[in-house]
GROMACS .gro file of N, CA and C in nm:
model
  510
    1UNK      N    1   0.082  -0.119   0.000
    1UNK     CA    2   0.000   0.000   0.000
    1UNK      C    3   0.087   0.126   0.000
    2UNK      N    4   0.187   0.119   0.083
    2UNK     CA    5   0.305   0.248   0.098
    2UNK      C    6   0.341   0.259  -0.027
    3UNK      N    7   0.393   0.167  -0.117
    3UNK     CA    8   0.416   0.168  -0.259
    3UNK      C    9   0.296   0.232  -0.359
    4UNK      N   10   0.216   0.236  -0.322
    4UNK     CA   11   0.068   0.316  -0.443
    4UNK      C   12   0.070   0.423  -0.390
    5UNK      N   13   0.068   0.487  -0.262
    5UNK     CA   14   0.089   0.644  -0.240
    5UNK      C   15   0.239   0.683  -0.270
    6UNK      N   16   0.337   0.655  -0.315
    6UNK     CA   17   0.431   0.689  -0.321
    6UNK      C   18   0.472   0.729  -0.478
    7UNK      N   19   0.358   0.600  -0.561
    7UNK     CA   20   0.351   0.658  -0.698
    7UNK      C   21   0.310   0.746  -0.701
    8UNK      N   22   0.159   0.778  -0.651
    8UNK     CA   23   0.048   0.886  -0.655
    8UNK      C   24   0.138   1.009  -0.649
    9UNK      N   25   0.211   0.991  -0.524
    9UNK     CA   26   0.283   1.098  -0.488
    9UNK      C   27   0.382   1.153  -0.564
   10UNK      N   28   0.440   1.048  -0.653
   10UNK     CA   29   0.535   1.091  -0.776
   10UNK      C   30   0.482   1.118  -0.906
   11UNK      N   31   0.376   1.093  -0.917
   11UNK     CA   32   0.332   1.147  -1.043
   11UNK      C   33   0.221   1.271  -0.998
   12UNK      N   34   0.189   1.279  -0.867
   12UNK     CA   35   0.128   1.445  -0.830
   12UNK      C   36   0.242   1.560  -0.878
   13UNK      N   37   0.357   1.485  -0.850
   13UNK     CA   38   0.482   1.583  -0.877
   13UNK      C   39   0.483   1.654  -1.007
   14UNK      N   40   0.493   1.551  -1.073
   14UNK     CA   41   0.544   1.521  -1.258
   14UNK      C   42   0.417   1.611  -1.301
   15UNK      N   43   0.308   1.610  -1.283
   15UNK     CA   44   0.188   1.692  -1.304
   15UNK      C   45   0.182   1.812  -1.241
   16UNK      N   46   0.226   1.849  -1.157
   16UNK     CA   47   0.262   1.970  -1.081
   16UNK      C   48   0.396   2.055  -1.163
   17UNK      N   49   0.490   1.993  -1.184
   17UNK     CA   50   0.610   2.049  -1.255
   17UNK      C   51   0.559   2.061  -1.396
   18UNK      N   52   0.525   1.988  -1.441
   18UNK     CA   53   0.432   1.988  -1.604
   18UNK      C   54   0.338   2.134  -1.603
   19UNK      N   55   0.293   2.137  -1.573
   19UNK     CA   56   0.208   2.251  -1.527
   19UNK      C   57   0.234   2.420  -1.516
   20UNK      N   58   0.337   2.400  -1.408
   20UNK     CA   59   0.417   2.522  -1.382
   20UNK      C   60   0.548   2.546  -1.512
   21UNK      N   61   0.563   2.423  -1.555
   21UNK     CA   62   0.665   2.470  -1.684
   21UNK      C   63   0.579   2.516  -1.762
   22UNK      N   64   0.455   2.486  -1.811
   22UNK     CA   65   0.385   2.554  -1.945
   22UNK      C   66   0.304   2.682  -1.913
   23UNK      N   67   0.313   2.703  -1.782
   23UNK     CA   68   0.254   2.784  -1.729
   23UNK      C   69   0.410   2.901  -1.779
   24UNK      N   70   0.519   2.882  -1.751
   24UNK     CA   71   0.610   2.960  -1.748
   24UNK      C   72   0.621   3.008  -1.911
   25UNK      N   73   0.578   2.901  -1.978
   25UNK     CA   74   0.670   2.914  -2.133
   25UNK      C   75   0.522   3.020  -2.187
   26UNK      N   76   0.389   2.985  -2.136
   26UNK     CA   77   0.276   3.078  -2.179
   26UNK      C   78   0.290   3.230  -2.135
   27UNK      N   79   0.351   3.241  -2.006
   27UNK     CA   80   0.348   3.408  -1.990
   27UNK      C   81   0.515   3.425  -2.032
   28UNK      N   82   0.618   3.331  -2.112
   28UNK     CA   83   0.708   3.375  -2.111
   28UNK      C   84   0.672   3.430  -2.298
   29UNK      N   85   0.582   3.360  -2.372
   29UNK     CA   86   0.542   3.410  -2.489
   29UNK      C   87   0.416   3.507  -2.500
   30UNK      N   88   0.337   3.483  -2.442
   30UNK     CA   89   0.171   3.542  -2.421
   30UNK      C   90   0.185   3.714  -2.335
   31UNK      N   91   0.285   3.669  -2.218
   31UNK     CA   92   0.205   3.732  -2.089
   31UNK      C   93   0.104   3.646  -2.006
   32UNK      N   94   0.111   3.715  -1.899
   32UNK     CA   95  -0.012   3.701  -1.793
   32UNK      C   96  -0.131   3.684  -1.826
   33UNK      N   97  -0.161   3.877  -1.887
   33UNK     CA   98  -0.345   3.844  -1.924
   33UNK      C   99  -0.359   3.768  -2.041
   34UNK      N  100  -0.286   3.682  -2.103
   34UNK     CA  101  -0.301   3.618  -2.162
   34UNK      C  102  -0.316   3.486  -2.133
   35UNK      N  103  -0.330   3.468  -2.031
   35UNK     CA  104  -0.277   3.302  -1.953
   35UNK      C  105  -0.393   3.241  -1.885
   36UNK      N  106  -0.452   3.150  -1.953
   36UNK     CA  107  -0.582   3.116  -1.927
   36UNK      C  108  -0.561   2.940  -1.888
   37UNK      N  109  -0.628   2.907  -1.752
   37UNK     CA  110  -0.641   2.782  -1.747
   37UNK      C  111  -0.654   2.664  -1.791
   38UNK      N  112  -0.714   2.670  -1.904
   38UNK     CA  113  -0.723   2.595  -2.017
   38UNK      C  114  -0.569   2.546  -2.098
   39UNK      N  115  -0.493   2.660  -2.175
   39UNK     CA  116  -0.417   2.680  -2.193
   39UNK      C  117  -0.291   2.611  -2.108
   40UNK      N  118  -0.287   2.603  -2.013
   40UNK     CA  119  -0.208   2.531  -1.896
   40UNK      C  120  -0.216   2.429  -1.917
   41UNK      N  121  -0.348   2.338  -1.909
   41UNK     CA  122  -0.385   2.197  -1.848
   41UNK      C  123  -0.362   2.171  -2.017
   42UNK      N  124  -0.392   2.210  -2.163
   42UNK     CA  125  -0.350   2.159  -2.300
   42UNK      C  126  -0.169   2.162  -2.314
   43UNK      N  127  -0.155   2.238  -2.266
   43UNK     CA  128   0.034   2.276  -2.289
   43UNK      C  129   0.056   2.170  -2.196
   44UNK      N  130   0.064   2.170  -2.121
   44UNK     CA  131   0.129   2.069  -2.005
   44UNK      C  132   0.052   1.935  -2.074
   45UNK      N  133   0.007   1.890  -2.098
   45UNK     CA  134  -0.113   1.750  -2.173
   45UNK      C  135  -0.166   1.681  -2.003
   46UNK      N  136  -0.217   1.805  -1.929
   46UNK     CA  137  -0.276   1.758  -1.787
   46UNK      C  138  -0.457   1.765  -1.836
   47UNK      N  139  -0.475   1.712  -1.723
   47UNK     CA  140  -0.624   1.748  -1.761
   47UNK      C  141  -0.658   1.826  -1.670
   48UNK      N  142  -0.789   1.929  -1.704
   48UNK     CA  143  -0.803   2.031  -1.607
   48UNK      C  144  -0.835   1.964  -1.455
   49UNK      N  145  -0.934   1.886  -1.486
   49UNK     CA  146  -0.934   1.817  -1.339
   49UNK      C  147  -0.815   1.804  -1.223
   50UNK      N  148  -0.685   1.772  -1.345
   50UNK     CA  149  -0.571   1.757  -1.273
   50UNK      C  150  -0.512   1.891  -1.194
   51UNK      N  151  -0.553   1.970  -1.321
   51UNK     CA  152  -0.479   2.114  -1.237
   51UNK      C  153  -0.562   2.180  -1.200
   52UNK      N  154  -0.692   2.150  -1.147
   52UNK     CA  155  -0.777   2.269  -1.047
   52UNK      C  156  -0.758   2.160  -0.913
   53UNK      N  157  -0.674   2.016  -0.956
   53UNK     CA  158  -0.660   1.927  -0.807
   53UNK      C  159  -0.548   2.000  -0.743
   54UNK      N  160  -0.446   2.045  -0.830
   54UNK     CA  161  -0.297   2.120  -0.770
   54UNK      C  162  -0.392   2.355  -0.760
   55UNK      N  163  -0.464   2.366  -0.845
   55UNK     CA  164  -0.446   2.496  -0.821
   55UNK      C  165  -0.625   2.494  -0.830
   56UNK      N  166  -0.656   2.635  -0.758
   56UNK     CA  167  -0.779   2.651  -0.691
   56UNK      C  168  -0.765   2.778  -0.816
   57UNK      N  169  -0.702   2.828  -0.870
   57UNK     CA  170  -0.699   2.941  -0.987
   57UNK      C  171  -0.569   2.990  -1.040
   58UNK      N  172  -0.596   3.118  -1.129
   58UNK     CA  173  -0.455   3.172  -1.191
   58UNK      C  174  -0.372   3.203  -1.156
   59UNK      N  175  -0.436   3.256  -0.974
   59UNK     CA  176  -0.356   3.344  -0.917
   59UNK      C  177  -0.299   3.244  -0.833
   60UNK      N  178  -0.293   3.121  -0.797
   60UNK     CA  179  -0.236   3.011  -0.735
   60UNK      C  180  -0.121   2.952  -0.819
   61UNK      N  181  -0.149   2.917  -0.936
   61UNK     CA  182  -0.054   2.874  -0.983
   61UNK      C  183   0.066   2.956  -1.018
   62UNK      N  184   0.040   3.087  -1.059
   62UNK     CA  185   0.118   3.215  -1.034
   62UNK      C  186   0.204   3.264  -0.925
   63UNK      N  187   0.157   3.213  -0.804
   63UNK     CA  188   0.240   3.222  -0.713
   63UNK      C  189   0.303   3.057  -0.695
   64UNK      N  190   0.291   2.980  -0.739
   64UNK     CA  191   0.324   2.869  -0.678
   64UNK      C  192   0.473   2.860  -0.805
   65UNK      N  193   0.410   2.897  -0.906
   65UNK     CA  194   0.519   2.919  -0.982
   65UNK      C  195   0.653   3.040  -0.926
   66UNK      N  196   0.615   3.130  -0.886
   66UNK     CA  197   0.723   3.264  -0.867
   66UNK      C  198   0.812   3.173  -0.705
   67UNK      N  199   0.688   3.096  -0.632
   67UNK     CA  200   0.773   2.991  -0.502
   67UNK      C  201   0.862   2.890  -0.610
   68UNK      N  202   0.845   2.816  -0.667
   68UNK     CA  203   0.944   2.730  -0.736
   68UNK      C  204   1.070   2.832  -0.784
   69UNK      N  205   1.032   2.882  -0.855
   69UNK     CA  206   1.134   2.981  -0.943
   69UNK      C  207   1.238   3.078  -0.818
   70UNK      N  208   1.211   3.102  -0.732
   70UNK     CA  209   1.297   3.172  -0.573
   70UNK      C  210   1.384   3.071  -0.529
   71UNK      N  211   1.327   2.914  -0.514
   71UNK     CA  212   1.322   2.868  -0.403
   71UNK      C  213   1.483   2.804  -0.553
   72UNK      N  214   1.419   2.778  -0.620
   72UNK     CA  215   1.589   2.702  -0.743
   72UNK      C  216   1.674   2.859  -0.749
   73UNK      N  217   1.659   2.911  -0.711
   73UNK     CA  218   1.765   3.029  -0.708
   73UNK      C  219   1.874   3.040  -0.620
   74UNK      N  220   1.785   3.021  -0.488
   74UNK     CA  221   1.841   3.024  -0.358
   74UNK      C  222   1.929   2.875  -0.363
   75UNK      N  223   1.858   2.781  -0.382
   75UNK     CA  224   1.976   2.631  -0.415
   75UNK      C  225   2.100   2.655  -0.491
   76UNK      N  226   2.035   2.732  -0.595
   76UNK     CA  227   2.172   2.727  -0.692
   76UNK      C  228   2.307   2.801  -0.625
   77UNK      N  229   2.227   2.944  -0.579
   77UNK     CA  230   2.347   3.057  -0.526
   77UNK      C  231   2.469   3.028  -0.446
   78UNK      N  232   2.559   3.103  -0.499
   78UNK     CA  233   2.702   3.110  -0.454
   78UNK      C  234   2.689   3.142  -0.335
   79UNK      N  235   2.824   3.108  -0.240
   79UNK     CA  236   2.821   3.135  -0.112
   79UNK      C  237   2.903   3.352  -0.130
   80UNK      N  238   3.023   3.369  -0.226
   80UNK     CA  239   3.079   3.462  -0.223
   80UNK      C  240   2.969   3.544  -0.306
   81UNK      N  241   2.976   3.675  -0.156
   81UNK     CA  242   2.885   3.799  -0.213
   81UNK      C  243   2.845   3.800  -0.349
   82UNK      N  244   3.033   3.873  -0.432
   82UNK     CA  245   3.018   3.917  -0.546
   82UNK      C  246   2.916   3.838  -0.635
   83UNK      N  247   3.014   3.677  -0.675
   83UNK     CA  248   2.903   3.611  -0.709
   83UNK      C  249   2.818   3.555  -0.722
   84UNK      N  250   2.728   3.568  -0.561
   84UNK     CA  251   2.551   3.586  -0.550
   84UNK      C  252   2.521   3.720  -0.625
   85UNK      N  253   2.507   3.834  -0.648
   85UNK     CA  254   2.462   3.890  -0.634
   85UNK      C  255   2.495   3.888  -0.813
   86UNK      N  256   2.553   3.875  -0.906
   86UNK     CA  257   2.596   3.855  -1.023
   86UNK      C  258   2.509   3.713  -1.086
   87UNK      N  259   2.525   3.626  -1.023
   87UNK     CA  260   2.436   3.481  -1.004
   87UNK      C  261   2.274   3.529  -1.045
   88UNK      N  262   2.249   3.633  -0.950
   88UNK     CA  263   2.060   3.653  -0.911
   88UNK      C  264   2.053   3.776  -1.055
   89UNK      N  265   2.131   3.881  -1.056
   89UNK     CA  266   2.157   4.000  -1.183
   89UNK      C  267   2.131   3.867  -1.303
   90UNK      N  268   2.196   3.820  -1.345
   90UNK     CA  269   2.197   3.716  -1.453
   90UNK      C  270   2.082   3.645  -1.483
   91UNK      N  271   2.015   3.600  -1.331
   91UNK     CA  272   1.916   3.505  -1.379
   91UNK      C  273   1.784   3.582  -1.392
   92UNK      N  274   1.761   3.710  -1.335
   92UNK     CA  275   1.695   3.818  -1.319
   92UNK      C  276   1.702   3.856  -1.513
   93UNK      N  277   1.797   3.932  -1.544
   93UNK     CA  278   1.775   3.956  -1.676
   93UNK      C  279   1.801   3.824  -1.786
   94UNK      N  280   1.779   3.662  -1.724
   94UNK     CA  281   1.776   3.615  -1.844
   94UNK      C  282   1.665   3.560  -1.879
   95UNK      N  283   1.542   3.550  -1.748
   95UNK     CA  284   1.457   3.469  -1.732
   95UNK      C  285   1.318   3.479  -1.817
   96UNK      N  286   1.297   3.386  -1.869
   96UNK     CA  287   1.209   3.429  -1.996
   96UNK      C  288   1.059   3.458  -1.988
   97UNK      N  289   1.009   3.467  -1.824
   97UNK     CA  290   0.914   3.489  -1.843
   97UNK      C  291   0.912   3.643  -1.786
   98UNK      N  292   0.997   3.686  -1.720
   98UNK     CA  293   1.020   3.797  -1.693
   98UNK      C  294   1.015   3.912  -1.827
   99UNK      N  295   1.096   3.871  -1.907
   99UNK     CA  296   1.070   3.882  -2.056
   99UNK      C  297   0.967   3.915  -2.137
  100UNK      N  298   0.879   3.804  -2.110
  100UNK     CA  299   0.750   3.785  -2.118
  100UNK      C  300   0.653   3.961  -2.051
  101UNK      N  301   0.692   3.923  -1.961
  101UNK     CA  302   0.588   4.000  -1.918
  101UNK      C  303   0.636   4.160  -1.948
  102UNK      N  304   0.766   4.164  -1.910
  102UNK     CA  305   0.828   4.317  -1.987
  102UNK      C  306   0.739   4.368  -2.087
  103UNK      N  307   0.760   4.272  -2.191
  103UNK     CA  308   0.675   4.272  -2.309
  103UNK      C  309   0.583   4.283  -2.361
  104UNK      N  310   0.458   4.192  -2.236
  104UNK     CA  311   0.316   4.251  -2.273
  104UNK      C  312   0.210   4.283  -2.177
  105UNK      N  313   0.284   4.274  -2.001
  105UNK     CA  314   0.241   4.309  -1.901
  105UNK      C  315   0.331   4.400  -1.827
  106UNK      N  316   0.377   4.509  -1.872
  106UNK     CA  317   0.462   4.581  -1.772
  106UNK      C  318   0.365   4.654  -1.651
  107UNK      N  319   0.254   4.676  -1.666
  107UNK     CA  320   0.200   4.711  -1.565
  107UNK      C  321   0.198   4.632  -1.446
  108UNK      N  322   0.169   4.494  -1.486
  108UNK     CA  323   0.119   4.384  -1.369
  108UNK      C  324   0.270   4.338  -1.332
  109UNK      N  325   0.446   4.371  -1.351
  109UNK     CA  326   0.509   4.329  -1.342
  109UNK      C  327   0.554   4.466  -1.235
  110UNK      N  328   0.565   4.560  -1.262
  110UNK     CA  329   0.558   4.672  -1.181
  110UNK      C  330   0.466   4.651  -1.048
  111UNK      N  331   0.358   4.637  -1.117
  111UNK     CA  332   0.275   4.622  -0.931
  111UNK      C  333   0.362   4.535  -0.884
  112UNK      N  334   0.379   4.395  -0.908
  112UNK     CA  335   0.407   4.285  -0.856
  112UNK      C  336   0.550   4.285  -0.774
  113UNK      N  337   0.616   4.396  -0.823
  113UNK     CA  338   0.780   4.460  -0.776
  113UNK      C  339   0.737   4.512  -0.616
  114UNK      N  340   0.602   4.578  -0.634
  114UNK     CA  341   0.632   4.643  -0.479
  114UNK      C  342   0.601   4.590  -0.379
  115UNK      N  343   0.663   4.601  -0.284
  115UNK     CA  344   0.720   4.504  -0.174
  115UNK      C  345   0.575   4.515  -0.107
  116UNK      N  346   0.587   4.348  -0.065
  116UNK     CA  347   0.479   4.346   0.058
  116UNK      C  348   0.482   4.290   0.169
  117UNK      N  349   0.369   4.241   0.233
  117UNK     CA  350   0.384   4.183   0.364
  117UNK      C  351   0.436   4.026   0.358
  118UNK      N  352   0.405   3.951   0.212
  118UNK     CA  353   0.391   3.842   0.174
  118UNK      C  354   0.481   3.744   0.225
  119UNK      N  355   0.485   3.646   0.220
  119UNK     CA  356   0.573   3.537   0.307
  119UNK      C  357   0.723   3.513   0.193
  120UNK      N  358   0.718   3.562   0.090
  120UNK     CA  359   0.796   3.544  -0.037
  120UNK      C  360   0.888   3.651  -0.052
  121UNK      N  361   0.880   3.810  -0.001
  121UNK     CA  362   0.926   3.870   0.000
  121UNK      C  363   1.020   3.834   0.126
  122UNK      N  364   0.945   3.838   0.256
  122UNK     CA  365   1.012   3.796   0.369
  122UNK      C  366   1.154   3.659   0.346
  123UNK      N  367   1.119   3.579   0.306
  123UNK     CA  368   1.226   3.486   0.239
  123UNK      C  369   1.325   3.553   0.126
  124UNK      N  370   1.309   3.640   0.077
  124UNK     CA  371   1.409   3.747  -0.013
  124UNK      C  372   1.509   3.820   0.084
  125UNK      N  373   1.411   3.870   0.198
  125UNK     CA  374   1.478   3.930   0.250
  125UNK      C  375   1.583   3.887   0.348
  126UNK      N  376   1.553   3.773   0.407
  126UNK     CA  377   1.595   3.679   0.496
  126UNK      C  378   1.716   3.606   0.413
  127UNK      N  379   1.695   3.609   0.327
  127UNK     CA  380   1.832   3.545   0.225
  127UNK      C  381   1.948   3.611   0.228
  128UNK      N  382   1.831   3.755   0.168
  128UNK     CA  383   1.976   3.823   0.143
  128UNK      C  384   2.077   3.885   0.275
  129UNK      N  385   2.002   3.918   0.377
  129UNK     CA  386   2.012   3.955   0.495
  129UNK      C  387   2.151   3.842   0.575
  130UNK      N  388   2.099   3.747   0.535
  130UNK     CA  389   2.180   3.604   0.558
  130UNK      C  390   2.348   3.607   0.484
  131UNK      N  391   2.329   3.622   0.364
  131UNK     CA  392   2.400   3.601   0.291
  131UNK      C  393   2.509   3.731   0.271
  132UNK      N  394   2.410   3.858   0.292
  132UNK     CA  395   2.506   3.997   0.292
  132UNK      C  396   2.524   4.023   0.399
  133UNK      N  397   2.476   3.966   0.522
  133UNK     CA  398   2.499   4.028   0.659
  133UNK      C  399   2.476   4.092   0.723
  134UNK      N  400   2.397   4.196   0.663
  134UNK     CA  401   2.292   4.328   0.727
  134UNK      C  402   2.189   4.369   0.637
  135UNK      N  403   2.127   4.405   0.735
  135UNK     CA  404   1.967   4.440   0.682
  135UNK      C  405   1.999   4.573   0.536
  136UNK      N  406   2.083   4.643   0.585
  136UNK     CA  407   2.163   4.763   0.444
  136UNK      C  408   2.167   4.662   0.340
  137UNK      N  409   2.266   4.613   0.352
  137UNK     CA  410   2.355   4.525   0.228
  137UNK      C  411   2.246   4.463   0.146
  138UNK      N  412   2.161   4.376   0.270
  138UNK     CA  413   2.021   4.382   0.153
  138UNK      C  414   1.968   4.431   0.083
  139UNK      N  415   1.944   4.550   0.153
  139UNK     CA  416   1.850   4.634   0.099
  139UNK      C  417   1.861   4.659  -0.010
  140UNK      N  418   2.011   4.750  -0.030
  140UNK     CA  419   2.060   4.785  -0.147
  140UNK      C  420   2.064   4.705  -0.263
  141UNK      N  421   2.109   4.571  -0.199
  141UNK     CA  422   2.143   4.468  -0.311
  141UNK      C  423   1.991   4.442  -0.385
  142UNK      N  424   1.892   4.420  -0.264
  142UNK     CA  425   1.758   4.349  -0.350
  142UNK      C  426   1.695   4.507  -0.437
  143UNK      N  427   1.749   4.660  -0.394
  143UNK     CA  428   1.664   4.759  -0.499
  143UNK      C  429   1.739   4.720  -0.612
  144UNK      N  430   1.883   4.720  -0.622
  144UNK     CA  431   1.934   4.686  -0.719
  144UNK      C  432   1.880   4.582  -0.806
  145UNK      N  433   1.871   4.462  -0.765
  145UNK     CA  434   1.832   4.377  -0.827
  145UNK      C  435   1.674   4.389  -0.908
  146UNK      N  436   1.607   4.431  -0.811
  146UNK     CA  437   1.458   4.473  -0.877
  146UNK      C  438   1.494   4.566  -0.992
  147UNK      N  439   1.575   4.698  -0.988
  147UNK     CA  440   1.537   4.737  -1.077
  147UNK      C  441   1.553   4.705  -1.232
  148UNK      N  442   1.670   4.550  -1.204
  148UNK     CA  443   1.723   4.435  -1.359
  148UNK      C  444   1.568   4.387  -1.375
  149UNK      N  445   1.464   4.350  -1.303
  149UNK     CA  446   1.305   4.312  -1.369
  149UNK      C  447   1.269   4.375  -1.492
  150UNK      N  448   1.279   4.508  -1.459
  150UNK     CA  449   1.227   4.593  -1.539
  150UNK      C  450   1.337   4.658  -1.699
  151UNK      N  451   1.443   4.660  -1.642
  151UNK     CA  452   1.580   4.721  -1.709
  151UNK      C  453   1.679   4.595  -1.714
  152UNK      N  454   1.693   4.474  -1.799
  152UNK     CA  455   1.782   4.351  -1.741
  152UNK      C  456   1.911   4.433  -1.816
  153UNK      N  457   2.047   4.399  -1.780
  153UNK     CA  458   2.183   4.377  -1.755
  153UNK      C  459   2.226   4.225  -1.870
  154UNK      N  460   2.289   4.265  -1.903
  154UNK     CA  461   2.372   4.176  -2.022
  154UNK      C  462   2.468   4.098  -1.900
  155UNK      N  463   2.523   3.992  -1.914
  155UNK     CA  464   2.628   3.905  -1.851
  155UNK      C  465   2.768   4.020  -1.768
  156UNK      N  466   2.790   4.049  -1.865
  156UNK     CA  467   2.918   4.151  -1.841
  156UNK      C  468   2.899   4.272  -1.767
  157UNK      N  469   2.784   4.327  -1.765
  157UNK     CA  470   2.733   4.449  -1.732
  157UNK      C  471   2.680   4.391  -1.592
  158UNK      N  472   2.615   4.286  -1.546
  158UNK     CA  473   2.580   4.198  -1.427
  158UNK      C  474   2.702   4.161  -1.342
  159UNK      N  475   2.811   4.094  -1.358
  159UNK     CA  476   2.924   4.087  -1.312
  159UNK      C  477   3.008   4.221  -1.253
  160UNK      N  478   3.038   4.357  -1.324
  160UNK     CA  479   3.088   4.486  -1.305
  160UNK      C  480   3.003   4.524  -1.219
  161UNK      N  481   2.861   4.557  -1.254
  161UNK     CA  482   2.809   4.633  -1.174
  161UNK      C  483   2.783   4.564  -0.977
  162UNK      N  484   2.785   4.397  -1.021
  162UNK     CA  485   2.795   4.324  -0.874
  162UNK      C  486   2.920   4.365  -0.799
  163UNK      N  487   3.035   4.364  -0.888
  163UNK     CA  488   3.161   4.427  -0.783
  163UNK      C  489   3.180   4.538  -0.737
  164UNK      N  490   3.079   4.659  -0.854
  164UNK     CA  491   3.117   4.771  -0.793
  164UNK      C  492   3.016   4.819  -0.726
  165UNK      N  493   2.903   4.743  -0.681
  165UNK     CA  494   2.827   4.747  -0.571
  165UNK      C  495   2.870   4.712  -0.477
  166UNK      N  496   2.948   4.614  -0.450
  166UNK     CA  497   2.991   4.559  -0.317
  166UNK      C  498   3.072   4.595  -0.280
  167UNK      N  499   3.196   4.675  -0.392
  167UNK     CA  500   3.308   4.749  -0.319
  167UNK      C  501   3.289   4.895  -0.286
  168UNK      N  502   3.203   4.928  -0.339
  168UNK     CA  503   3.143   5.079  -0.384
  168UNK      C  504   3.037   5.096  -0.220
  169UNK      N  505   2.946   5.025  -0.177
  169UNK     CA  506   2.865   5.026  -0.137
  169UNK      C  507   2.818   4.966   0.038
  170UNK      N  508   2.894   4.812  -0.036
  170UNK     CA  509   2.828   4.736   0.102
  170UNK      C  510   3.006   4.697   0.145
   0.00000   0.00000   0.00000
């Protein structure tokens, strides 16, 4: 019996990751208001049943997606300042749904920048806080970084500007 919930449980996964990838590649071509439930559960080849079993709506899977997408950031990141903060610049201006939305939601990508009470921001902050050592070093580092959402940084231009923030700054 431990063996049949353990499949269940591995293919809840595989349908869950299925999901949130086509969910990514739709607002990384579409946008947001373009991103309709339907659309999800055909791209992913889930059935809707499947994904109103993982998401209760748009705005669920939207965040459950932006939690996946933080949470492989923070795994990946370097332990040395410079290159965390060059690491997050990079993946910040390469990420394609960010892109996406530049492109045909800059409004809803702007709201979505300003800071809130949310449990997601708090884990941003707690990272960086962690990782730079003071609540400043954060600070600075995460305006910086927000403002690559909107304005991304080329490879080379991400690397310079990480050192001469950290020597310049923090």
């Amino acid at each position: 019996m431990a063996h049949l919930y353990a499949l269940q449980g591995a293919t809840a996964s595989r349908s869950e990751a299925a999901l949130l990838t086509a969910t990514k590649e739709i607002i990384s071509t579409q946008g947001i208001k373009n991103l309709a439930m339907i659309d999800i559960a055909d791209l992913s080849q889930v059935s809707r049943a499947t994904l109103y079993n993982h998401f209760r709506d748009k705005d669920a899977v939207l965040y459950s997606l932006l939690s996946r997408e933080i949470i492989a950031l923070f795994k990946g990141a370097p332990s040395n300042p410079t290159e965390l903060l060059e690491y997050f610049s990079c993946a910040i201006s390469a990420d394609s749904a960010l892109a996406g939305m530049r492109a045909h939601d800059r409004a809803i990508l702007t709201t979505m920048l300003l800071r809130s009470d949310d449990k997601i921001w708090h884990a941003i902050d707690a990272f960086f806080i962690n990782a730079l050592g003071s609540d400043v070093k954060a600070g600075i580092a995460i305006s910086w970084l927000l403002g690559q959402v909107l304005q991304p940084l080329s490879p080379d231009q991400s690397k310079a500007q990480a050192a001469q923030l950290l020597h310049a700054h923090l």
